[in-house]
Amino acid sequence: MSRTTPQPKKKSLPVLKKYRLLVVAWFIQAICNFACAEDWKAELKTADQIRSSDPEAFSLKLSNLELHRKELNQAELDYLEYLQAYELMFKGDFPTALETQERLSKNAVNQEIQFRALLTLINAYAIQRRWNDGLQVLNSVLTLAPSIENYDIQLSATVIPAIFYNQLGQYSLGLEYSTKLRNGYKEPRNQCFAEQLEFESLVHLGSSLDVLKRLFEKGISTCEAAGEKVMQAVIIRLYAQFLLETDNQPLAAKALLDENEALVMSAKYAPVITIYQSLQARANWELGQQEQAYQQALAVSQSPAAANALEALIRANKVLFDYHSSRGNSEAALEAYIKYAEADKAYLDEVKTKTLAFQLAQHQSLEQQNKISLLDEQNKLLKVQQQLDQAQAFNNRLLIAVLFCIALGLGTWGWHSWQSQKRLRQLAEFDNLTGLFSRGHFTQVSLSAVEYAKTLKAPISCILLDVDKFKQINDSLGHATGDWALKEVARICKQQVREYEIFGRIGGEEFCLLLPECDLKHATELANAMCQALRGVDTSASGHAFVLTASFGVTDNTRAGYSLDKLMAQADKAMYSAKQQGRNQVQCYSTSQSVPSTPQETV
């Protein structure tokens, strides 16, 4: 029987299919990961956009994102932590929020998150009255702002300074930034911010009731259209405060506060709610609704957010003091008044508040009524002292500004005068064409050099040179070529001259060189070198081909003595002798110029 050989199993096809499935699965996973990454980024941006307009939805989105923390990359984690810190600040938990924002401002991987953390820190420091820290961060923000290209962050860099300056009490600067915001960013939300900040500035700058009423209605309408409840709450609070404390209309203030209470509470912004409740307490007290005022004031004084809202503490503790005083509870009244006085003085001057608080602690055993009177007098004195300090500071700034302007004017005048004198000296001392000494300055400097050589009995020599056939060059080739020739002679000869030797142009084509500490032999060698250098000049740069040479005359103090006039006169005679003997050579002065010079003296 024949046996059939078994066929091998085909395993390659199933293996190939398995690899294909793995590749497809990997590709699908990669797409999912990319889509998820894009989804998380989009979710974070969505939460960011509604952080002030819809606090409840904002909080829900953050809770959902926190559940997926492990799926976020580092940049997304930084973004999430930034938004979480914002939520904590919104609820009044500043210590935890500040710790996160300070870390992000230094360590976030994304520069934009770092910048936004800095902006948030400015706002937080203002709320906590850490003005020095706030100003330092603001300075960093204004320095970094030009390097940020993101439109929304540039917007924040305009909004935050406006908020900070208003909270600092610099309302003119706050108004300036709010105007910049209103003119530069036309979106409804940005216009809402601009209206709120401008309204706040004008309230504190003393605008009239009619102006504020018009701006109030416009601001509420703008922010309502933008869906910004927090900004609406701030505008309502500011207008109610104006009606209650500036225009003395408690009834109108109470009506406004009660009408908008639900809106303000729905904003869920703790600092605004605290101040809002303190205004309600003050308005109710002034209208005789004492129990309601007491309950509202008590709630404010016990609120954690009140620690960062001094004006709310001032109003609340004043209501509590008035309430307990009206019922004869002097101990509780004293306690409330101490808190009121501390908050009031802290609002005026934090440094003076510490001193006054220490004084209050030393007098807690005094009679209660005397204590209250003493605190009241000290508080008035503190206000007067602060006004005097402000007036003195203003006068000092004004004096400094005046002195600065005077100093600047004198400095500018002095600088221009120095420049003019420098230009005049330049024109007087130097030849405009060649840059060499002018004849007058050459003479002045040379006289001093000759006198100095005479004192030391030191050698001094004089070389006088004249460009050969210069008139012919000027007439036949033009003045431009003549000027070029003069400058070239000055340049070439100056290369041979040492720093302390005196070189000047004393006539049209005449040059003179005074050589301290130089005898006749060395002066003659120098003149020969100059003559040789001029002979080899390539004149094509002038636009014409011609021969550029000069005749040199040399003398020294052994022949002319220590007299500049004699030195120049003898050198001039020697130079004319060189001209008569054929030009393009060096001649030394001798008592009779008809006697030929020695070979060492002639080129």
Coordinates of C-alpha atoms in Angstrom, one line a residue:
M1 CA 0.0 0.0 0.0
S2 CA 1.2 3.4 -0.8
R3 CA 1.2 6.0 1.9
T4 CA 0.3 9.6 1.2
T5 CA 2.7 12.2 2.6
P6 CA 0.9 14.6 4.9
Q7 CA 0.8 18.2 3.7
P8 CA 2.2 20.9 6.0
K9 CA -0.3 23.3 7.6
K10 CA -0.4 26.9 6.3
K11 CA 0.3 29.0 9.4
S12 CA 1.6 32.1 7.7
L13 CA -1.9 33.4 6.7
P14 CA -3.4 33.5 10.3
V15 CA -0.2 35.1 11.6
L16 CA -0.3 37.8 9.0
K17 CA -4.0 38.5 9.8
K18 CA -3.1 38.8 13.5
Y19 CA -0.4 41.4 12.8
R20 CA -2.8 43.3 10.6
L21 CA -5.3 43.4 13.4
L22 CA -2.7 44.6 15.9
V23 CA -1.7 47.5 13.5
V24 CA -5.3 48.5 13.0
A25 CA -5.9 48.4 16.8
W26 CA -2.9 50.5 17.4
F27 CA -4.0 53.0 14.8
I28 CA -7.5 53.2 16.2
Q29 CA -6.0 53.7 19.8
A30 CA -3.7 56.5 18.5
I31 CA -6.7 58.2 16.9
C32 CA -8.7 57.8 20.1
N33 CA -5.9 59.2 22.2
F34 CA -5.5 62.2 19.9
A35 CA -9.3 62.8 19.9
C36 CA -9.4 62.4 23.7
A37 CA -6.5 64.9 24.1
E38 CA -8.3 67.3 21.9
D39 CA -11.5 66.7 23.9
W40 CA -9.8 67.5 27.2
K41 CA -8.3 70.7 25.8
A42 CA -11.7 71.7 24.4
E43 CA -13.3 70.9 27.8
L44 CA -10.8 73.0 29.6
K45 CA -11.4 76.0 27.2
T46 CA -15.1 75.6 27.6
A47 CA -14.8 75.7 31.4
D48 CA -12.5 78.7 31.1
Q49 CA -15.1 80.6 29.1
I50 CA -17.9 80.2 31.6
R51 CA -15.9 80.7 34.8
S52 CA -17.6 84.0 35.7
S53 CA -20.8 83.9 33.7
D54 CA -22.0 80.4 34.9
P55 CA -20.2 79.4 38.2
E56 CA -22.4 76.3 38.7
A57 CA -21.7 74.9 35.3
F58 CA -18.0 75.9 35.7
S59 CA -17.8 73.9 39.0
L60 CA -19.4 70.8 37.4
K61 CA -17.0 70.8 34.5
L62 CA -14.0 71.0 36.9
S63 CA -15.4 68.1 38.9
N64 CA -15.7 66.0 35.8
L65 CA -12.2 66.9 34.6
E66 CA -10.7 66.0 38.0
L67 CA -12.1 62.5 37.5
H68 CA -9.9 62.2 34.4
R69 CA -6.8 63.8 35.9
K70 CA -4.6 60.8 35.0
E71 CA -5.5 61.1 31.3
L72 CA -4.3 64.7 31.0
N73 CA -0.8 65.8 30.0
Q74 CA 1.3 68.2 32.0
A75 CA 0.1 71.3 30.1
E76 CA -3.5 70.3 30.6
L77 CA -2.9 69.6 34.3
D78 CA -1.5 73.1 34.7
Y79 CA -4.6 74.5 33.0
L80 CA -6.9 72.5 35.2
E81 CA -5.1 73.5 38.4
Y82 CA -5.2 77.1 37.3
L83 CA -9.0 76.9 36.9
Q84 CA -9.4 75.1 40.2
A85 CA -7.4 77.8 41.9
Y86 CA -9.7 80.4 40.3
E87 CA -12.7 78.5 41.7
L88 CA -11.1 78.5 45.2
M89 CA -10.5 82.2 45.1
F90 CA -14.1 82.7 43.8
K91 CA -15.3 80.9 46.9
G92 CA -13.0 82.9 49.3
D93 CA -10.3 80.2 49.9
F94 CA -7.4 82.5 49.1
P95 CA -4.5 80.7 50.9
T96 CA -4.9 77.4 49.0
A97 CA -5.6 79.3 45.7
L98 CA -2.6 81.6 46.1
E99 CA -0.3 78.6 46.8
T100 CA -1.3 77.0 43.5
Q101 CA -1.2 80.3 41.5
E102 CA 2.3 81.2 42.8
R103 CA 3.6 77.7 41.8
L104 CA 2.0 77.9 38.3
S105 CA 3.5 81.4 37.8
K106 CA 6.9 79.9 38.2
N107 CA 6.7 76.3 37.0
A108 CA 3.9 75.9 34.5
V109 CA 5.1 74.4 31.2
N110 CA 2.9 76.7 29.2
Q111 CA 4.0 80.4 29.2
E112 CA 0.5 81.6 28.8
I113 CA -0.6 79.7 31.9
Q114 CA 2.3 81.3 33.7
F115 CA 1.2 84.8 32.6
R116 CA -2.4 84.2 33.5
A117 CA -1.3 83.0 37.0
L118 CA 0.6 86.2 37.4
L119 CA -2.5 88.2 36.4
T120 CA -4.6 86.2 38.9
L121 CA -2.0 86.8 41.6
I122 CA -2.3 90.6 41.1
N123 CA -6.1 90.4 41.7
A124 CA -5.6 88.2 44.7
Y125 CA -2.9 90.4 46.3
A126 CA -5.2 93.4 45.8
I127 CA -8.0 91.7 47.6
Q128 CA -5.6 90.7 50.5
R129 CA -4.2 94.3 50.5
R130 CA -0.7 93.0 49.7
W131 CA 0.0 96.1 47.6
N132 CA 3.8 95.7 47.5
D133 CA 3.5 92.1 46.2
G134 CA 0.8 93.2 43.8
L135 CA 2.8 96.0 42.4
Q136 CA 5.9 93.8 41.9
V137 CA 3.8 91.2 40.0
L138 CA 2.1 94.0 38.0
N139 CA 5.5 95.3 36.9
S140 CA 6.5 91.8 35.7
V141 CA 3.2 91.5 33.8
L142 CA 3.6 94.9 32.1
T143 CA 7.1 93.8 31.1
L144 CA 6.1 90.5 29.7
A145 CA 2.8 91.6 28.0
P146 CA 4.4 92.6 24.7
S147 CA 5.8 89.1 24.2
I148 CA 2.3 87.5 24.6
E149 CA 0.4 87.0 21.3
N150 CA -2.8 85.4 22.6
Y151 CA -5.6 87.9 22.2
D152 CA -7.5 86.8 25.3
I153 CA -4.4 87.1 27.5
Q154 CA -3.6 90.5 26.1
L155 CA -7.2 91.4 27.1
S156 CA -6.6 90.2 30.6
A157 CA -3.4 92.3 30.7
T158 CA -5.6 95.3 30.2
V159 CA -8.4 94.2 32.6
I160 CA -6.3 93.2 35.6
P161 CA -4.3 96.5 35.9
A162 CA -7.6 98.4 35.8
I163 CA -9.0 96.2 38.6
F164 CA -5.8 96.5 40.6
Y165 CA -5.5 100.3 40.3
N166 CA -9.1 100.7 41.4
Q167 CA -8.6 98.5 44.4
L168 CA -5.4 100.4 45.2
G169 CA -7.3 103.6 45.2
Q170 CA -5.7 105.0 42.0
Y171 CA -8.9 105.6 40.3
S172 CA -7.6 107.9 37.6
L173 CA -5.3 105.1 36.4
G174 CA -8.1 102.6 36.7
L175 CA -10.3 104.9 34.5
E176 CA -7.5 105.1 32.0
Y177 CA -7.2 101.3 31.7
S178 CA -11.0 100.8 31.6
T179 CA -11.2 103.3 28.8
K180 CA -8.5 101.5 26.9
L181 CA -10.4 98.2 27.4
R182 CA -13.7 99.7 26.2
N183 CA -12.0 101.2 23.1
G184 CA -9.9 98.2 22.2
Y185 CA -12.1 95.2 22.8
K186 CA -15.6 95.3 21.5
E187 CA -16.9 91.9 22.5
P188 CA -20.0 92.0 24.8
R189 CA -18.2 90.4 27.8
N190 CA -15.2 92.8 27.4
Q191 CA -17.6 95.8 27.2
C192 CA -19.2 94.6 30.4
F193 CA -15.9 94.6 32.2
A194 CA -15.1 98.0 30.9
E195 CA -18.4 99.4 32.0
Q196 CA -18.0 98.0 35.5
L197 CA -14.5 99.3 36.0
E198 CA -15.3 102.7 34.6
F199 CA -18.4 102.9 36.8
E200 CA -16.3 102.0 39.9
S201 CA -13.7 104.6 39.0
L202 CA -16.2 107.4 38.5
V203 CA -18.0 106.6 41.7
H204 CA -14.9 107.2 43.7
L205 CA -13.8 110.2 41.6
G206 CA -16.9 112.0 42.7
S207 CA -19.2 112.0 39.6
S208 CA -22.7 113.4 39.9
L209 CA -25.8 111.3 40.6
D210 CA -27.1 111.9 37.1
V211 CA -23.9 110.7 35.4
L212 CA -23.7 107.6 37.7
K213 CA -27.4 106.8 37.2
R214 CA -26.9 106.8 33.4
L215 CA -23.8 104.7 33.6
F216 CA -25.4 102.3 36.0
E217 CA -28.3 101.6 33.6
K218 CA -25.9 101.2 30.7
G219 CA -23.6 98.9 32.7
I220 CA -26.4 96.6 33.9
S221 CA -27.8 96.4 30.4
T222 CA -24.4 95.6 28.8
C223 CA -23.5 92.9 31.5
E224 CA -27.0 91.4 31.3
A225 CA -26.6 91.0 27.6
A226 CA -23.2 89.4 28.1
G227 CA -24.5 87.0 30.8
E228 CA -22.0 88.3 33.4
K229 CA -23.7 88.0 36.8
V230 CA -20.6 88.8 38.8
M231 CA -20.1 92.2 37.0
Q232 CA -23.8 93.0 37.4
A233 CA -23.5 92.3 41.1
V234 CA -20.4 94.5 41.4
I235 CA -22.2 97.4 39.6
I236 CA -25.3 97.1 41.8
R237 CA -23.2 97.0 44.9
L238 CA -21.2 100.1 43.9
Y239 CA -24.4 102.1 43.1
A240 CA -26.1 101.0 46.3
Q241 CA -23.0 102.1 48.3
F242 CA -23.1 105.5 46.5
L243 CA -26.8 106.0 47.3
L244 CA -26.4 104.9 50.9
E245 CA -23.1 106.5 51.9
T246 CA -22.6 109.4 49.5
D247 CA -26.0 110.6 48.4
N248 CA -27.7 109.7 51.8
Q249 CA -30.6 107.8 50.3
P250 CA -31.0 104.7 52.5
L251 CA -34.5 104.0 51.2
A252 CA -33.4 104.0 47.6
A253 CA -30.3 101.9 48.4
K254 CA -32.4 99.3 50.3
A255 CA -34.9 99.1 47.4
L256 CA -32.0 98.5 45.0
L257 CA -30.4 95.9 47.2
D258 CA -33.5 94.0 47.9
E259 CA -34.6 94.0 44.3
N260 CA -31.3 92.5 43.1
E261 CA -30.6 90.2 46.0
A262 CA -31.4 87.0 44.1
L263 CA -29.1 88.0 41.2
V264 CA -26.2 88.8 43.5
M265 CA -26.5 85.6 45.4
S266 CA -26.7 83.6 42.2
A267 CA -23.3 85.0 41.2
K268 CA -21.8 83.1 44.1
Y269 CA -18.8 85.5 44.4
A270 CA -18.0 85.6 48.2
P271 CA -16.3 89.0 48.5
V272 CA -19.1 90.8 46.6
I273 CA -21.8 89.0 48.6
T274 CA -20.2 89.9 51.9
I275 CA -20.0 93.6 51.0
Y276 CA -23.5 93.4 49.6
Q277 CA -24.9 92.0 52.9
S278 CA -23.0 94.7 54.9
L279 CA -24.7 97.4 52.8
Q280 CA -28.1 95.7 53.4
A281 CA -27.3 95.7 57.2
R282 CA -26.4 99.4 57.1
A283 CA -29.5 100.4 55.1
N284 CA -31.8 98.4 57.3
W285 CA -30.3 99.9 60.4
E286 CA -30.8 103.5 59.1
L287 CA -34.4 102.7 58.2
G288 CA -35.1 101.3 61.7
Q289 CA -35.2 97.6 60.9
Q290 CA -32.8 96.8 63.7
E291 CA -33.3 93.0 64.1
Q292 CA -32.9 92.4 60.4
A293 CA -29.8 94.6 60.3
Y294 CA -28.3 92.8 63.3
Q295 CA -28.7 89.4 61.7
Q296 CA -27.2 90.5 58.5
A297 CA -24.3 92.3 60.2
L298 CA -23.6 89.2 62.4
A299 CA -23.5 87.0 59.3
V300 CA -21.0 89.3 57.7
S301 CA -18.7 89.5 60.7
Q302 CA -18.6 85.7 60.9
S303 CA -18.1 85.1 57.2
P304 CA -14.6 83.9 56.2
A305 CA -14.7 86.1 53.1
A306 CA -15.0 89.2 55.4
A307 CA -11.2 88.9 56.2
N308 CA -10.6 90.2 52.7
A309 CA -13.4 92.8 52.7
L310 CA -12.5 95.5 55.3
E311 CA -15.3 97.8 54.2
A312 CA -17.8 95.1 54.9
L313 CA -16.3 94.5 58.4
I314 CA -16.4 98.2 59.1
R315 CA -20.1 98.5 58.3
A316 CA -21.1 95.2 60.0
N317 CA -19.2 96.0 63.2
K318 CA -20.6 99.5 63.3
V319 CA -24.2 98.1 63.0
L320 CA -23.3 95.5 65.8
F321 CA -22.0 98.3 68.0
D322 CA -25.0 100.5 67.5
Y323 CA -27.3 97.5 68.1
H324 CA -25.7 96.4 71.4
S325 CA -25.4 100.1 72.6
S326 CA -29.1 100.6 72.0
R327 CA -29.8 97.6 74.2
G328 CA -27.4 98.5 77.0
N329 CA -25.1 95.6 76.3
S330 CA -21.9 97.5 76.9
E331 CA -19.5 94.6 76.8
A332 CA -20.7 93.4 73.4
A333 CA -20.8 97.0 72.2
L334 CA -17.2 97.5 73.2
E335 CA -16.2 94.3 71.5
A336 CA -18.0 95.4 68.3
Y337 CA -16.5 98.8 68.4
I338 CA -13.0 97.5 68.8
K339 CA -13.4 95.4 65.7
Y340 CA -14.9 98.4 63.9
A341 CA -12.1 100.7 64.9
E342 CA -9.4 98.2 63.9
A343 CA -11.0 97.6 60.5
D344 CA -11.5 101.3 59.9
K345 CA -7.9 102.2 60.8
A346 CA -6.6 99.3 58.7
Y347 CA -8.6 100.7 55.8
L348 CA -6.9 104.1 56.3
D349 CA -3.3 102.9 57.1
E350 CA -2.2 99.4 57.8
V351 CA 0.9 100.4 59.6
K352 CA -0.9 102.8 61.9
T353 CA -3.6 100.2 62.5
K354 CA -1.0 97.9 64.1
T355 CA 0.1 100.6 66.4
L356 CA -3.4 101.6 67.3
A357 CA -4.4 97.9 67.9
F358 CA -1.5 97.6 70.3
Q359 CA -2.7 100.7 72.2
L360 CA -6.2 99.3 72.3
A361 CA -4.9 96.1 73.9
Q362 CA -3.2 98.2 76.6
H363 CA -6.4 100.0 77.5
Q364 CA -8.9 97.2 77.6
S365 CA -9.3 97.5 81.4
L366 CA -10.5 101.1 81.2
E367 CA -14.1 102.1 81.7
Q368 CA -16.2 101.1 78.7
Q369 CA -17.6 104.5 77.9
N370 CA -14.2 106.2 78.2
K371 CA -12.7 103.5 76.0
I372 CA -15.2 104.2 73.3
S373 CA -14.6 108.0 73.5
L374 CA -10.8 107.5 73.4
L375 CA -11.0 105.2 70.4
D376 CA -13.2 107.8 68.6
E377 CA -10.8 110.6 69.3
Q378 CA -7.8 108.5 68.2
N379 CA -9.6 107.6 65.0
K380 CA -10.2 111.2 64.2
L381 CA -6.6 112.1 64.9
L382 CA -5.5 109.3 62.7
K383 CA -7.6 110.6 59.8
V384 CA -6.2 114.1 60.3
Q385 CA -2.7 112.8 60.4
Q386 CA -3.2 110.8 57.2
Q387 CA -4.5 113.9 55.4
L388 CA -1.5 115.8 56.5
D389 CA 0.8 113.0 55.3
Q390 CA -0.9 113.0 52.0
A391 CA -0.6 116.8 51.6
Q392 CA 3.1 116.6 52.5
A393 CA 3.7 113.8 50.1
F394 CA 2.0 115.7 47.3
N395 CA 4.1 118.8 48.0
N396 CA 7.2 116.7 48.1
R397 CA 6.3 115.2 44.7
L398 CA 5.5 118.6 43.3
L399 CA 8.9 120.0 44.5
I400 CA 10.8 117.0 43.1
A401 CA 9.0 117.4 39.7
V402 CA 9.8 121.2 39.6
L403 CA 13.5 120.5 40.5
F404 CA 13.7 117.7 37.9
C405 CA 12.3 120.0 35.2
I406 CA 14.8 122.7 36.1
A407 CA 17.7 120.2 36.2
L408 CA 16.5 118.8 32.8
G409 CA 16.3 122.3 31.3
L410 CA 19.8 123.3 32.6
G411 CA 21.2 120.0 31.4
T412 CA 19.7 120.3 28.0
W413 CA 21.0 123.9 27.7
G414 CA 24.4 122.9 28.9
W415 CA 24.6 120.0 26.5
H416 CA 23.6 122.1 23.5
S417 CA 26.1 124.8 24.6
W418 CA 28.9 122.2 24.9
Q419 CA 28.0 120.9 21.4
S420 CA 28.1 124.4 19.9
Q421 CA 31.4 125.1 21.5
K422 CA 32.8 121.8 20.3
R423 CA 31.7 122.6 16.8
L424 CA 33.2 126.1 16.9
R425 CA 36.4 124.7 18.4
Q426 CA 36.5 122.1 15.6
L427 CA 36.1 124.7 12.9
A428 CA 38.7 127.0 14.5
E429 CA 41.4 124.3 15.3
F430 CA 41.2 122.0 12.3
D431 CA 41.3 122.4 8.6
N432 CA 38.0 121.4 7.1
L433 CA 39.4 119.7 4.0
T434 CA 42.4 117.7 5.4
G435 CA 41.6 117.3 9.0
L436 CA 45.0 118.7 10.0
F437 CA 45.6 121.6 12.4
S438 CA 44.5 125.0 11.0
R439 CA 47.2 127.7 10.7
G440 CA 46.1 129.5 13.8
H441 CA 45.9 126.3 16.0
F442 CA 49.1 125.0 14.5
T443 CA 50.9 128.2 15.5
Q444 CA 49.4 128.2 19.0
V445 CA 50.4 124.6 19.7
S446 CA 53.8 125.0 18.1
L447 CA 54.7 128.1 20.2
S448 CA 54.1 126.0 23.3
A449 CA 56.2 123.1 21.9
V450 CA 59.1 125.5 21.0
E451 CA 58.9 127.1 24.5
Y452 CA 59.0 123.7 26.1
A453 CA 62.0 122.5 24.0
K454 CA 63.8 125.8 24.9
T455 CA 63.3 125.1 28.6
L456 CA 64.7 121.6 28.3
K457 CA 67.4 122.6 25.7
A458 CA 66.0 119.8 23.6
P459 CA 66.2 119.5 19.8
I460 CA 63.3 120.6 17.7
S461 CA 63.0 120.5 13.9
C462 CA 60.6 122.0 11.3
I463 CA 59.6 120.6 7.9
L464 CA 57.7 122.7 5.4
L465 CA 56.4 121.2 2.2
D466 CA 54.6 122.6 -0.9
V467 CA 52.7 120.5 -3.4
D468 CA 54.5 120.7 -6.8
K469 CA 52.6 122.3 -9.7
F470 CA 49.4 122.4 -7.6
K471 CA 48.0 125.4 -9.5
Q472 CA 48.4 123.5 -12.8
I473 CA 46.5 120.5 -11.3
N474 CA 43.7 122.7 -10.1
D475 CA 43.4 124.7 -13.3
S476 CA 43.7 121.8 -15.7
L477 CA 42.0 118.9 -13.8
G478 CA 39.6 120.8 -11.6
H479 CA 39.2 121.8 -8.0
A480 CA 37.8 118.4 -7.0
T481 CA 41.1 116.8 -8.2
G482 CA 43.0 119.5 -6.4
D483 CA 41.1 118.8 -3.2
W484 CA 41.8 115.1 -3.6
A485 CA 45.5 115.8 -4.0
L486 CA 45.6 117.9 -0.8
K487 CA 43.8 115.2 1.2
E488 CA 46.1 112.5 -0.2
V489 CA 49.2 114.5 0.7
A490 CA 47.9 115.0 4.2
R491 CA 47.0 111.3 4.5
I492 CA 50.3 110.0 3.3
C493 CA 52.4 112.4 5.3
K494 CA 50.3 111.8 8.5
Q495 CA 51.2 108.1 8.3
Q496 CA 54.8 109.0 8.8
V497 CA 54.2 111.4 11.8
R498 CA 54.3 110.3 15.4
E499 CA 51.5 111.1 17.8
Y500 CA 53.1 114.0 19.6
E501 CA 54.5 115.7 16.4
I502 CA 52.5 118.8 15.2
F503 CA 51.2 118.7 11.6
G504 CA 49.1 121.5 10.0
R505 CA 48.0 123.0 6.8
I506 CA 49.3 126.6 6.8
G507 CA 48.4 127.7 3.3
G508 CA 46.6 126.6 0.1
E509 CA 49.1 123.8 -0.8
E510 CA 51.6 124.4 2.0
F511 CA 52.0 122.1 5.0
C512 CA 54.2 122.4 8.0
L513 CA 55.4 119.8 10.5
L514 CA 57.0 120.6 13.8
L515 CA 59.1 117.8 15.3
P516 CA 59.9 118.0 19.1
E517 CA 62.8 115.8 20.3
C518 CA 64.0 115.5 16.7
D519 CA 67.4 116.7 15.2
L520 CA 68.1 117.8 11.7
K521 CA 69.3 114.4 10.5
H522 CA 66.2 112.5 11.6
A523 CA 64.0 115.3 10.3
T524 CA 65.7 115.1 6.9
E525 CA 65.2 111.3 6.9
L526 CA 61.5 111.8 7.6
A527 CA 61.2 114.4 4.9
N528 CA 62.8 112.0 2.4
A529 CA 60.5 109.2 3.4
M530 CA 57.5 111.5 2.8
C531 CA 58.8 112.7 -0.5
Q532 CA 59.4 109.0 -1.6
A533 CA 55.9 108.0 -0.5
L534 CA 54.3 110.8 -2.4
R535 CA 56.2 110.0 -5.6
G536 CA 54.7 106.5 -5.6
V537 CA 51.0 107.6 -5.2
D538 CA 48.5 106.1 -7.6
T539 CA 46.3 109.0 -8.6
S540 CA 43.8 107.0 -10.6
A541 CA 41.3 107.2 -7.7
S542 CA 40.9 110.9 -8.4
G543 CA 39.7 110.1 -11.9
H544 CA 42.8 111.5 -13.5
A545 CA 46.4 110.3 -14.0
F546 CA 49.0 112.8 -13.0
V547 CA 52.2 113.0 -11.0
L548 CA 51.8 114.0 -7.4
T549 CA 55.0 115.3 -5.7
A550 CA 56.1 117.9 -3.2
S551 CA 59.1 120.0 -2.4
F552 CA 60.4 119.9 1.2
G553 CA 62.4 122.3 3.3
V554 CA 64.0 121.3 6.6
T555 CA 65.7 123.2 9.5
D556 CA 66.2 122.8 13.2
N557 CA 66.9 124.8 16.3
T558 CA 70.7 124.6 15.8
R559 CA 70.2 126.9 12.8
A560 CA 67.1 128.9 13.7
G561 CA 67.2 128.8 17.5
Y562 CA 64.1 128.4 19.6
S563 CA 61.9 130.7 17.5
L564 CA 58.9 129.4 15.6
D565 CA 59.0 132.3 13.2
K566 CA 62.6 131.6 12.3
L567 CA 62.1 127.9 12.1
M568 CA 59.2 128.3 9.6
A569 CA 61.0 131.0 7.7
Q570 CA 64.2 128.9 7.2
A571 CA 62.2 125.9 6.3
D572 CA 60.3 128.0 3.8
K573 CA 63.5 129.2 2.2
A574 CA 64.8 125.7 2.0
M575 CA 61.6 124.6 0.4
Y576 CA 61.9 127.3 -2.3
S577 CA 65.4 126.2 -2.9
A578 CA 64.1 122.7 -3.5
K579 CA 61.6 124.2 -6.0
Q580 CA 64.4 126.1 -7.8
Q581 CA 66.5 122.9 -8.1
G582 CA 63.9 120.9 -9.9
R583 CA 61.1 120.2 -7.3
N584 CA 60.3 116.7 -5.9
Q585 CA 63.2 116.8 -3.4
V586 CA 64.3 117.7 0.1
Q587 CA 66.6 120.7 0.9
C588 CA 68.0 121.6 4.3
Y589 CA 68.4 125.2 5.2
S590 CA 71.9 126.7 4.9
T591 CA 73.1 130.2 5.3
S592 CA 73.4 130.4 1.5
Q593 CA 70.8 128.5 -0.3
S594 CA 72.9 128.7 -3.5
V595 CA 75.2 126.1 -1.9
P596 CA 74.0 122.5 -2.9
S597 CA 72.8 120.3 -0.1
T598 CA 74.8 117.3 1.0
P599 CA 73.8 114.0 -0.6
Q600 CA 72.2 112.9 2.7
E601 CA 69.8 115.8 2.5
T602 CA 68.7 115.4 -1.1
V603 CA 66.5 112.7 -2.6

